[in-house]
Amino acid sequence: MTTLSPPSSIELVEVAPRDGFQSIRDRLPTADKQRCIQALLNAGVTRLEIGSFVSPKAIPQMADTGQLVEAFANRPEVRFSALVPNLKGAELALEHGIREIVYVISVSETHNQSNVRRSTTDSLQELRRVIERVRQIEGSRLRLDLGTSFDCPFEGTISWQQVDRILSSALALIGDLPLEIALCDTTGRATPYQVADYFTQLRERHARVGVNWAFHGHDTFGMGVANALFAISHGATAVDTACAGLGGCPFAPGATGNTATEDLLYALHGGGITTGIDLSKLLEAADMIAALPGGQTASHLRQVPRQRVS
Amino acid sequence: MTTLSPPSSIELVEVAPRDGFQSIRDRLPTADKQRCIQALLNAGVTRLEIGSFVSPKAIPQMADTGQLVEAFANRPEVRFSALVPNLKGAELALEHGIREIVYVISVSETHNQSNVRRSTTDSLQELRRVIERVRQIEGSRLRLDLGTSFDCPFEGTISWQQVDRILSSALALIGDLPLEIALCDTTGRATPYQVADYFTQLRERHARVGVNWAFHGHDTFGMGVANALFAISHGATAVDTACAGLGGCPFAPGATGNTATEDLLYALHGGGITTGIDLSKLLEAADMIAALPGGQTASHLRQVPRQRVS
């Protein structure tokens, strides 16, 4: 297993506004979301998944994503992205001014069915249409979220060869469009050496100019920070995290959110790896997010006496 | 930073009976301790820090360590150790049949004063006497716990050069006695790259036959699993963990125990690294430990639906 030297910087993609807010059963007021996003930007967050363009019937918590995008239209230096499951979502996102489309396909057939209600073959067909649309809008780019890249709640462990098959098909469609590929540990069940192995195998097979690699993880099994660091040691240049570790599911005890941004930040800064984010201001944002009604958080750093965090 | 290939096996030192039980304010009945230790051995634990030989006035929770050692005298295949702060403790431990003496010195002068009520110079003098005693008992060995190797609650960050100074003095006394050196992150504030760096620097300076390296960590800052894996990648062959993550301090909110044995075990087994421990049986022990009155636990794996853990 070849390990790369630690990089000098890492991009953290803040996903609390998407993966986190959608986990709160009762819809948050848009103004509360806006306040939290503002606090995140104040802390220096440079990339932020602001929401998703999906059916408001399926996920009512995300119905105000367009409004939020417009509210932050005056922050062109921040890279905002939005998750979409289909062409309609991509079109809405682009109309509202989003320039990074996060298209999601689950590697596991059953999870893709449950998540976006179509087969992976149909998701790939739809990706073709999304790409055509993205190509038409100057300055827009694509991120591919490969859900259940390590484990599926229905099928169990997913092999890197299964990821490779979907990824190969997707890359044939994407061509030279600037791309970020995210291997997503949707369930948090991946282990660090598994993450290292999948990044090594897949990057070796799909090395190409203009492609970056990202890791999206959850801390459910306590592997969150370690998985992210192993992904980074094996080529990921961006990692998704959620401030305060907001997430989980009120109906699934033990399920937790994405790895807390502040926890990973602490690990990275301790190694001299920069992120552009100010930890103490981020902890202020974390306190604000943790105070949201109905939210479930999981942050280690927030529990530590503040004067010990530096 | 040179990274070693993952090892084929790692020794986990179960410290819940020492670092964990001493964190419970009201003394546990000896029979309860015995039941938990039995469950840990049933899970395949091969090394266990059974308690400490200290003044019962200072730490009444450890007053029955001698009884526990005798209760498990019929398990010679298990490597039991006990922590001692001085010659008197070492003598008591050896009298009760302990053959691995864990002698603790804090790198930080103020922490050593607070922990064992003497200067580090006096602790080194006492170490000389402990070594003489250990040398007289056939088959006995020494482990040196370097407390606050990364951070001190009073002095803040500790440099590896400070660790190096104490370690050099200790090694000059220890000579060719079989030895394990544990770098202890007493506060949980160490970060993974820091851990990697300290192991690299110190192992390079003190490479010698008959010396093994260990890491002792806490999960307070959420770095527990990552720190342990980085220690392993940089030469640690043993790691201290506490089943169920038992620990913390009832008077210090946010302080947590040692990294949960089951969490690290899950990470290691996921990489094909063996420990000799059965995860599902260990989770049974974790449930037993978590049910102890007054205990404070912090385990991710215990929160996950049992059928998802394998």
Coordinates of C-alpha atoms in Angstrom, one line a residue, chain A residues 13-218:
Chain A
V13 CA -16.8 20.5 1.6
E14 CA -19.3 21.6 4.2
V15 CA -22.4 19.4 3.8
A16 CA -24.4 20.3 7.0
P17 CA -26.8 22.4 4.9
R18 CA -27.6 19.4 2.8
D19 CA -26.9 16.1 4.5
G20 CA -27.4 17.7 8.0
F21 CA -30.5 19.9 7.5
Q22 CA -32.4 17.1 5.6
S23 CA -32.0 14.9 8.7
I24 CA -34.1 17.2 10.8
R25 CA -37.6 15.9 10.6
D26 CA -39.5 19.2 11.0
R27 CA -38.5 21.7 8.2
L28 CA -36.2 24.4 9.5
P29 CA -37.2 28.0 8.7
T30 CA -35.2 29.3 5.8
A31 CA -33.9 32.2 7.9
D32 CA -32.4 29.8 10.4
K33 CA -30.6 27.9 7.6
Q34 CA -29.4 31.2 6.2
R35 CA -28.0 32.3 9.6
C36 CA -26.1 29.0 10.0
I37 CA -24.7 29.2 6.4
Q38 CA -23.6 32.7 7.1
A39 CA -21.8 31.6 10.3
L40 CA -20.0 28.8 8.2
L41 CA -18.9 31.3 5.6
N42 CA -17.7 33.6 8.4
A43 CA -15.5 30.8 9.6
G44 CA -13.9 30.6 6.2
V45 CA -15.7 27.7 4.6
T46 CA -14.8 27.8 0.9
R47 CA -16.9 24.9 -0.5
L48 CA -20.5 24.3 0.7
E49 CA -23.2 21.9 -0.5
I50 CA -26.1 24.2 0.0
G51 CA -29.0 21.7 -0.5
S52 CA -30.5 19.5 -3.1
F53 CA -33.0 20.0 -6.0
V54 CA -35.3 17.1 -5.4
S55 CA -39.0 16.6 -5.3
P56 CA -40.3 18.6 -2.3
K57 CA -42.7 15.7 -1.7
A58 CA -39.8 13.3 -1.3
I59 CA -37.7 15.6 0.9
P60 CA -39.6 18.7 2.0
Q61 CA -36.6 19.8 4.1
M62 CA -34.8 20.8 0.9
A63 CA -37.7 22.7 -0.8
D64 CA -36.1 26.1 -0.1
T65 CA -32.7 25.3 -1.7
G66 CA -33.3 27.7 -4.6
Q67 CA -34.0 30.6 -2.1
L68 CA -30.8 29.8 -0.2
V69 CA -28.8 29.8 -3.4
E70 CA -30.2 33.2 -4.3
A71 CA -29.6 34.6 -0.8
F72 CA -25.8 33.9 -1.2
A73 CA -25.5 35.0 -4.9
N74 CA -23.3 37.8 -3.6
R75 CA -20.6 35.4 -2.5
P76 CA -19.0 34.3 -5.8
E77 CA -15.7 33.4 -4.1
V78 CA -17.4 30.5 -2.3
R79 CA -17.9 27.3 -4.3
F80 CA -21.5 26.4 -3.7
S81 CA -22.8 23.0 -5.0
A82 CA -26.2 21.3 -4.9
L83 CA -27.1 17.7 -5.1
V84 CA -29.4 16.5 -7.9
P85 CA -30.8 13.0 -8.7
N86 CA -31.9 13.8 -12.3
L87 CA -32.0 16.2 -15.2
K88 CA -34.9 18.2 -13.7
G89 CA -32.9 18.9 -10.6
A90 CA -29.8 19.8 -12.6
E91 CA -31.8 22.3 -14.6
L92 CA -33.4 23.9 -11.5
A93 CA -29.9 24.2 -9.9
L94 CA -28.4 25.8 -13.0
E95 CA -31.3 28.2 -13.3
H96 CA -30.8 29.3 -9.7
G97 CA -27.2 30.0 -10.4
I98 CA -25.5 26.9 -9.0
R99 CA -22.3 26.1 -11.0
E100 CA -21.4 22.8 -9.4
I101 CA -23.8 20.0 -10.0
V102 CA -23.5 17.0 -7.6
Y103 CA -25.0 14.1 -9.4
V104 CA -25.6 11.0 -7.2
I105 CA -25.6 7.3 -8.2
S106 CA -25.4 4.5 -5.7
V107 CA -23.1 1.7 -6.6
S108 CA -25.5 -0.7 -5.0
E109 CA -28.5 -1.4 -7.2
T110 CA -30.9 -1.8 -4.3
H111 CA -29.8 1.4 -2.7
N112 CA -30.0 3.3 -6.0
Q113 CA -33.6 2.1 -6.3
S114 CA -34.4 3.1 -2.8
N115 CA -32.7 6.5 -3.0
V116 CA -33.6 7.7 -6.5
R117 CA -36.2 5.1 -7.6
R118 CA -34.4 3.9 -10.7
S119 CA -31.9 1.3 -11.8
T120 CA -28.2 2.3 -12.0
T121 CA -28.5 1.8 -15.8
D122 CA -31.3 4.4 -15.9
S123 CA -29.2 6.7 -13.6
L124 CA -26.4 6.5 -16.1
Q125 CA -28.7 7.3 -19.0
E126 CA -29.9 10.3 -17.0
L127 CA -26.3 11.3 -16.3
R128 CA -25.8 11.6 -20.1
R129 CA -28.6 14.2 -20.2
V130 CA -27.2 16.1 -17.2
I131 CA -23.8 16.2 -18.8
E132 CA -25.3 17.7 -22.0
R133 CA -27.0 20.4 -19.9
V134 CA -23.9 21.2 -17.8
R135 CA -21.8 21.5 -21.0
Q136 CA -24.1 24.2 -22.3
I137 CA -23.5 26.4 -19.2
E138 CA -20.2 28.2 -19.2
G139 CA -18.1 27.8 -16.0
S140 CA -20.3 24.9 -14.7
R141 CA -18.8 21.7 -13.5
L142 CA -19.8 18.2 -12.3
R143 CA -19.2 16.2 -9.3
L144 CA -20.1 12.6 -9.2
D145 CA -21.2 11.2 -5.8
L146 CA -20.8 7.4 -5.8
G147 CA -23.2 6.4 -3.0
T148 CA -22.6 3.2 -1.1
S149 CA -19.1 2.9 -2.5
F150 CA -18.0 0.7 0.4
D151 CA -21.1 -0.7 2.0
C152 CA -24.8 -0.8 1.4
P153 CA -27.5 -1.0 4.1
F154 CA -29.2 -3.7 2.1
E155 CA -26.4 -5.6 0.3
G156 CA -23.5 -5.3 2.8
T157 CA -19.9 -4.8 1.7
I158 CA -19.4 -3.4 -1.8
S159 CA -16.2 -4.3 -3.6
W160 CA -14.0 -1.8 -5.4
Q161 CA -14.6 -3.8 -8.6
Q162 CA -18.3 -2.9 -8.3
V163 CA -17.4 0.8 -7.9
D164 CA -15.1 0.4 -10.9
R165 CA -17.8 -0.8 -13.1
I166 CA -20.2 2.1 -12.5
L167 CA -17.3 4.6 -12.5
S168 CA -16.0 3.3 -15.9
S169 CA -19.5 3.7 -17.5
A170 CA -19.8 7.2 -16.0
L171 CA -16.4 8.3 -17.1
A172 CA -17.0 7.2 -20.7
L173 CA -20.0 9.6 -20.7
I174 CA -18.3 12.5 -18.9
G175 CA -15.2 12.7 -21.2
D176 CA -13.1 15.8 -20.5
L177 CA -15.6 17.7 -18.4
P178 CA -13.9 18.9 -15.2
L179 CA -14.9 16.4 -12.6
E180 CA -14.7 15.5 -9.0
I181 CA -15.3 11.9 -8.1
A182 CA -16.5 11.3 -4.5
L183 CA -16.4 7.8 -3.0
C184 CA -19.2 7.9 -0.5
D185 CA -19.3 5.9 2.7
T186 CA -23.0 6.4 3.0
T187 CA -23.4 4.1 6.0
G188 CA -20.2 4.9 7.9
R189 CA -19.3 1.2 7.9
A190 CA -16.1 1.5 5.8
T191 CA -12.8 0.9 7.5
P192 CA -9.6 3.0 7.0
Y193 CA -7.6 0.3 5.2
Q194 CA -10.6 -0.4 3.0
V195 CA -10.8 3.3 2.1
A196 CA -7.1 3.4 1.4
D197 CA -7.4 0.3 -0.8
Y198 CA -10.3 1.6 -2.9
F199 CA -8.7 5.0 -3.5
T200 CA -5.5 3.3 -4.6
Q201 CA -7.2 0.8 -6.9
L202 CA -9.6 3.3 -8.5
R203 CA -7.2 6.2 -8.9
E204 CA -4.7 3.9 -10.5
R205 CA -7.3 2.7 -13.0
H206 CA -8.8 6.2 -13.7
A207 CA -5.9 8.6 -13.6
R208 CA -6.7 11.5 -15.8
V209 CA -6.1 15.2 -16.0
G210 CA -8.9 17.4 -14.7
V211 CA -10.2 14.8 -12.3
N212 CA -10.1 15.3 -8.5
W213 CA -11.0 12.7 -5.9
A214 CA -13.1 13.3 -2.8
F215 CA -14.3 11.3 0.2
H216 CA -17.7 11.5 1.8
G217 CA -18.0 9.7 5.2
H218 CA -20.1 9.3 8.3

